[in-house]
XYZ file of C-alpha atoms in Angstrom:
302
model
C 0.053 0.173 0.032
C 1.203 3.085 -0.933
C 1.090 6.237 2.315
C -1.667 8.312 1.660
C -1.253 12.546 2.781
C -3.652 14.787 3.605
C -3.934 16.587 0.350
C -4.788 13.059 -1.099
C -7.388 12.050 1.062
C -8.841 15.804 1.061
C -9.137 16.169 -2.802
C -10.043 12.294 -3.150
C -12.904 12.003 -0.831
C -14.266 16.081 -0.336
C -13.956 15.912 3.129
C -14.795 19.752 3.597
C -11.882 20.195 5.687
C -8.403 21.803 4.977
C -5.332 19.709 4.698
C -3.738 20.848 7.878
C -7.042 20.049 9.966
C -6.832 16.473 7.975
C -2.909 16.353 8.523
C -3.569 16.851 12.635
C -6.219 14.196 12.883
C -3.492 11.808 10.899
C -1.029 13.261 13.714
C -3.336 11.843 16.710
C -4.357 8.268 14.943
C -0.434 7.933 14.435
C 0.037 8.836 18.893
C -2.430 6.069 19.282
C -0.689 3.349 17.038
C -3.567 3.288 14.660
C -1.510 5.231 11.319
C 2.037 4.593 10.919
C 4.493 6.839 8.757
C 6.901 4.527 6.612
C 9.277 7.835 6.293
C 9.744 10.824 7.495
C 8.319 12.883 4.231
C 5.976 10.546 3.206
C 1.997 10.258 3.982
C 0.893 7.273 6.564
C -0.670 4.209 6.615
C -3.070 1.677 8.691
C -0.878 0.051 11.075
C -1.648 -3.489 12.174
C -3.485 -2.066 14.774
C -5.616 0.211 13.169
C -6.606 -2.448 10.592
C -7.621 -4.350 13.955
C -9.651 -1.631 15.341
C -11.128 -1.456 11.709
C -12.120 -5.254 11.779
C -13.489 -5.190 15.432
C -15.744 -1.399 15.036
C -16.084 -0.064 11.750
C -16.474 -3.590 9.684
C -19.505 -2.126 6.920
C -21.979 -4.557 5.078
C -20.682 -7.423 2.939
C -19.846 -5.434 -0.864
C -20.940 -6.988 -3.953
C -18.524 -9.553 -4.712
C -20.052 -11.581 -1.382
C -23.525 -10.878 -2.052
C -23.033 -12.365 -5.717
C -21.208 -15.576 -4.731
C -23.910 -16.102 -1.887
C -26.636 -15.809 -4.324
C -24.511 -18.001 -6.600
C -24.156 -20.624 -3.594
C -27.725 -20.309 -2.814
C -28.817 -22.754 -5.784
C -25.715 -25.231 -5.890
C -26.617 -28.753 -5.460
C -23.751 -31.592 -5.511
C -23.390 -32.339 -8.897
C -19.670 -33.224 -8.638
C -18.588 -36.886 -8.845
C -15.399 -36.014 -6.469
C -15.327 -34.012 -3.615
C -11.873 -32.321 -4.203
C -14.046 -31.070 -7.864
C -16.273 -29.725 -5.677
C -13.728 -27.909 -3.276
C -11.524 -26.580 -6.560
C -14.986 -25.189 -7.993
C -15.289 -23.267 -5.228
C -12.094 -22.536 -4.436
C -11.689 -20.950 -8.162
C -15.029 -18.946 -7.232
C -13.467 -17.653 -4.170
C -10.327 -16.341 -5.967
C -11.857 -15.298 -8.630
C -15.050 -12.676 -7.236
C -12.289 -10.851 -4.511
C -9.280 -11.631 -5.954
C -6.979 -12.779 -2.956
C -5.634 -16.638 -2.402
C -8.207 -18.824 -1.380
C -7.917 -22.764 0.154
C -9.965 -24.827 0.662
C -9.148 -28.302 3.166
C -10.706 -31.087 3.018
C -12.759 -32.317 5.781
C -10.531 -34.507 8.511
C -11.602 -36.196 11.348
C -8.860 -35.074 14.697
C -9.316 -38.879 15.329
C -10.162 -42.240 14.275
C -10.850 -44.448 16.575
C -10.651 -48.215 16.498
C -13.464 -49.468 17.728
C -13.203 -53.410 16.285
C -10.915 -55.507 14.745
C -11.551 -58.883 12.841
C -8.464 -60.979 11.373
C -9.203 -63.727 8.596
C -6.026 -65.790 6.863
C -6.437 -66.361 3.464
C -3.518 -68.442 1.959
C -0.283 -66.457 2.377
C -1.981 -62.773 2.776
C -3.845 -61.860 6.299
C -7.614 -59.738 5.496
C -8.025 -57.677 8.428
C -11.087 -55.951 8.550
C -11.565 -52.321 10.803
C -14.650 -50.807 12.549
C -13.207 -47.054 13.386
C -14.996 -44.081 14.806
C -18.293 -43.234 13.090
C -18.918 -46.921 12.190
C -16.611 -46.428 8.824
C -15.641 -50.025 8.000
C -12.224 -50.594 6.357
C -10.269 -53.495 5.133
C -6.199 -54.074 4.969
C -4.999 -56.919 2.962
C -0.834 -57.993 4.405
C 1.415 -61.006 3.944
C 1.032 -63.276 6.808
C 4.125 -64.229 8.524
C 5.267 -67.788 8.492
C 3.991 -70.361 10.854
C 1.679 -67.096 12.352
C -2.015 -68.312 11.147
C -2.167 -69.799 14.545
C -1.463 -66.681 16.319
C -4.730 -65.274 14.716
C -7.599 -66.074 17.173
C -5.304 -64.977 20.159
C -4.315 -61.465 18.951
C -7.863 -61.007 17.800
C -9.368 -62.037 21.296
C -6.304 -59.780 22.680
C -6.635 -56.941 20.485
C -10.683 -56.775 21.537
C -9.869 -56.563 25.252
C -7.440 -53.959 24.515
C -10.016 -52.089 22.903
C -12.201 -52.457 25.446
C -10.131 -50.458 27.648
C -8.735 -47.915 25.351
C -6.312 -47.491 23.027
C -4.321 -50.606 21.990
C -1.172 -50.620 24.279
C 1.335 -52.815 22.205
C 3.811 -53.348 25.161
C 1.942 -55.788 26.858
C 1.968 -57.871 24.070
C 2.023 -61.660 24.495
C 5.546 -62.368 23.426
C 3.927 -65.629 21.712
C 1.927 -62.789 19.610
C 4.773 -61.302 18.555
C 4.877 -62.210 14.758
C 1.435 -61.545 14.040
C 1.268 -58.725 16.338
C 4.215 -57.511 14.860
C 2.569 -57.083 11.412
C -0.534 -55.823 12.595
C 0.913 -53.283 14.108
C 2.963 -51.965 11.116
C -0.034 -52.202 9.046
C -2.307 -50.154 11.427
C -0.085 -47.451 11.945
C 0.861 -47.135 7.663
C -3.037 -47.191 7.919
C -3.250 -44.426 10.246
C -0.576 -42.279 8.352
C -2.703 -43.084 5.033
C -5.108 -41.725 6.329
C -3.916 -38.378 7.544
C -2.298 -37.579 4.261
C -5.661 -38.126 3.090
C -6.709 -35.355 4.620
C -4.273 -32.843 4.476
C -3.650 -30.504 1.571
C -6.042 -27.614 0.764
C -7.509 -27.093 -3.065
C -5.591 -23.065 -3.432
C -6.613 -20.905 -6.133
C -5.993 -17.190 -6.701
C -2.076 -16.909 -6.578
C -2.031 -14.794 -9.900
C -4.516 -12.224 -7.968
C -2.077 -12.224 -5.115
C 0.851 -11.440 -7.282
C -0.886 -8.392 -8.521
C -0.749 -6.375 -5.117
C 1.395 -4.473 -4.603
C 2.500 -5.364 -1.768
C 3.358 -9.122 -3.376
C 4.539 -7.599 -6.746
C 8.648 -8.798 -5.558
C 8.101 -12.596 -5.918
C 10.599 -13.429 -3.264
C 8.321 -11.773 -0.896
C 5.862 -14.504 -1.781
C 8.103 -17.385 -1.502
C 7.491 -18.098 2.352
C 3.724 -18.134 1.975
C 4.258 -20.140 -1.528
C 6.169 -23.079 -0.103
C 3.748 -23.151 3.367
C 0.519 -23.828 1.159
C 2.406 -26.534 -0.847
C 4.086 -28.328 2.033
C 2.270 -27.658 5.292
C -1.361 -25.704 4.435
C -3.181 -26.303 8.283
C -0.039 -24.195 9.437
C -1.452 -21.762 8.025
C -5.157 -22.120 9.316
C -4.777 -22.228 13.429
C -8.164 -21.404 14.506
C -11.565 -19.390 12.591
C -11.707 -15.755 12.359
C -9.367 -12.628 10.876
C -5.637 -12.570 11.470
C -3.619 -9.360 10.668
C -0.390 -9.579 10.234
C 1.732 -10.313 12.964
C -1.262 -11.616 14.937
C -0.519 -14.849 12.972
C 1.775 -17.709 14.733
C 3.261 -18.519 11.189
C 6.235 -15.610 9.994
C 5.275 -16.367 6.463
C 1.731 -14.635 6.975
C 3.023 -11.449 8.996
C 2.868 -9.435 5.836
C -0.887 -10.606 5.048
C -4.078 -10.696 6.321
C -5.962 -14.540 6.534
C -10.083 -14.705 6.812
C -11.109 -18.380 8.029
C -14.232 -20.244 8.828
C -14.534 -23.579 9.312
C -17.295 -26.594 8.145
C -18.487 -29.578 9.444
C -18.711 -32.734 6.911
C -21.876 -35.654 7.802
C -18.643 -37.761 9.382
C -18.058 -35.371 11.724
C -15.046 -34.120 10.039
C -13.639 -30.575 9.971
C -12.298 -28.736 7.134
C -11.194 -24.906 6.878
C -12.222 -21.908 3.930
C -9.411 -19.207 4.272
C -8.435 -16.073 2.401
C -5.297 -14.879 2.326
C -4.463 -11.272 0.669
C -3.036 -7.960 2.173
C -4.186 -6.171 5.631
C -5.478 -3.692 3.488
C -8.295 -6.174 1.958
C -12.211 -6.009 1.484
C -12.824 -7.537 5.222
C -16.658 -7.813 5.280
C -16.458 -9.364 1.567
C -13.783 -11.648 2.448
C -15.755 -12.509 6.214
C -19.079 -13.144 4.181
C -18.120 -14.686 1.266
C -15.386 -17.474 3.423
C -18.789 -17.691 5.349
C -21.066 -18.455 2.747
C -18.570 -21.166 0.763
C -18.090 -22.817 4.485
C -22.432 -22.740 4.878
C -22.741 -24.425 1.717
C -20.092 -27.286 2.049
C -22.114 -28.104 5.419
C -25.205 -28.513 3.396
C -24.209 -30.505 0.445
C -22.057 -32.659 2.890
C -24.476 -33.525 5.476
């Protein structure tokens, strides 16, 4: 953002006051920490505290872009064959209408607690049938360790007893079940990691729009943000709300603002909808837009 002087404000907005009066008011706002002067001879720009005061106390009604998106989403039905297609469509519309970087994460359950397990030998393979939280059924197919078929029935009983008491405590596995138990433990760990990876990542659109903003005209200034979006998008989205500058826990976002809303899917998963842009973004429009998308996702994914 370019610093603005008192004469520019009077001329552009017809304030009906002299530049000296406006300059005095700007000085008072600067003393309160709401404006800052980047250079002695320059005008002033809002400080991070100024933006926060604006968001908390002066936020206007949503702009036309947010209302257009809300109308568009009202009649939206689930016509996508895959969840990612829906999320990509919504992410693109968010970016197109706001000119900001949009992110939508897939809904992810914090934990999928194992509730029941069944082991079935099939030749040299071991079929593992799992029932997880939300009554989700899954099957795993792994190699049956040599001489381990006789261990399956007692291993299944041991696991069932463990699940009645809480998470499986593998340290208490009887030594006579070591062979099949080690194979099962590794398979369950791999399954858990793969489930976590399925939920990670974000559907992002609008990087070109972000690059067009004066604050990010230097590509190098965006590199940490781009790397964060690609490698660890969940670090970008700590919790719902509006994050301005250094309020965000990650340094890559300290020159940005993030507006975020959460949504829940029918199976209890939680996803995020967010817009990332300069601190001078249209907060009312951004907040209304992410809220509308979160609401429509909850409706479609019940």
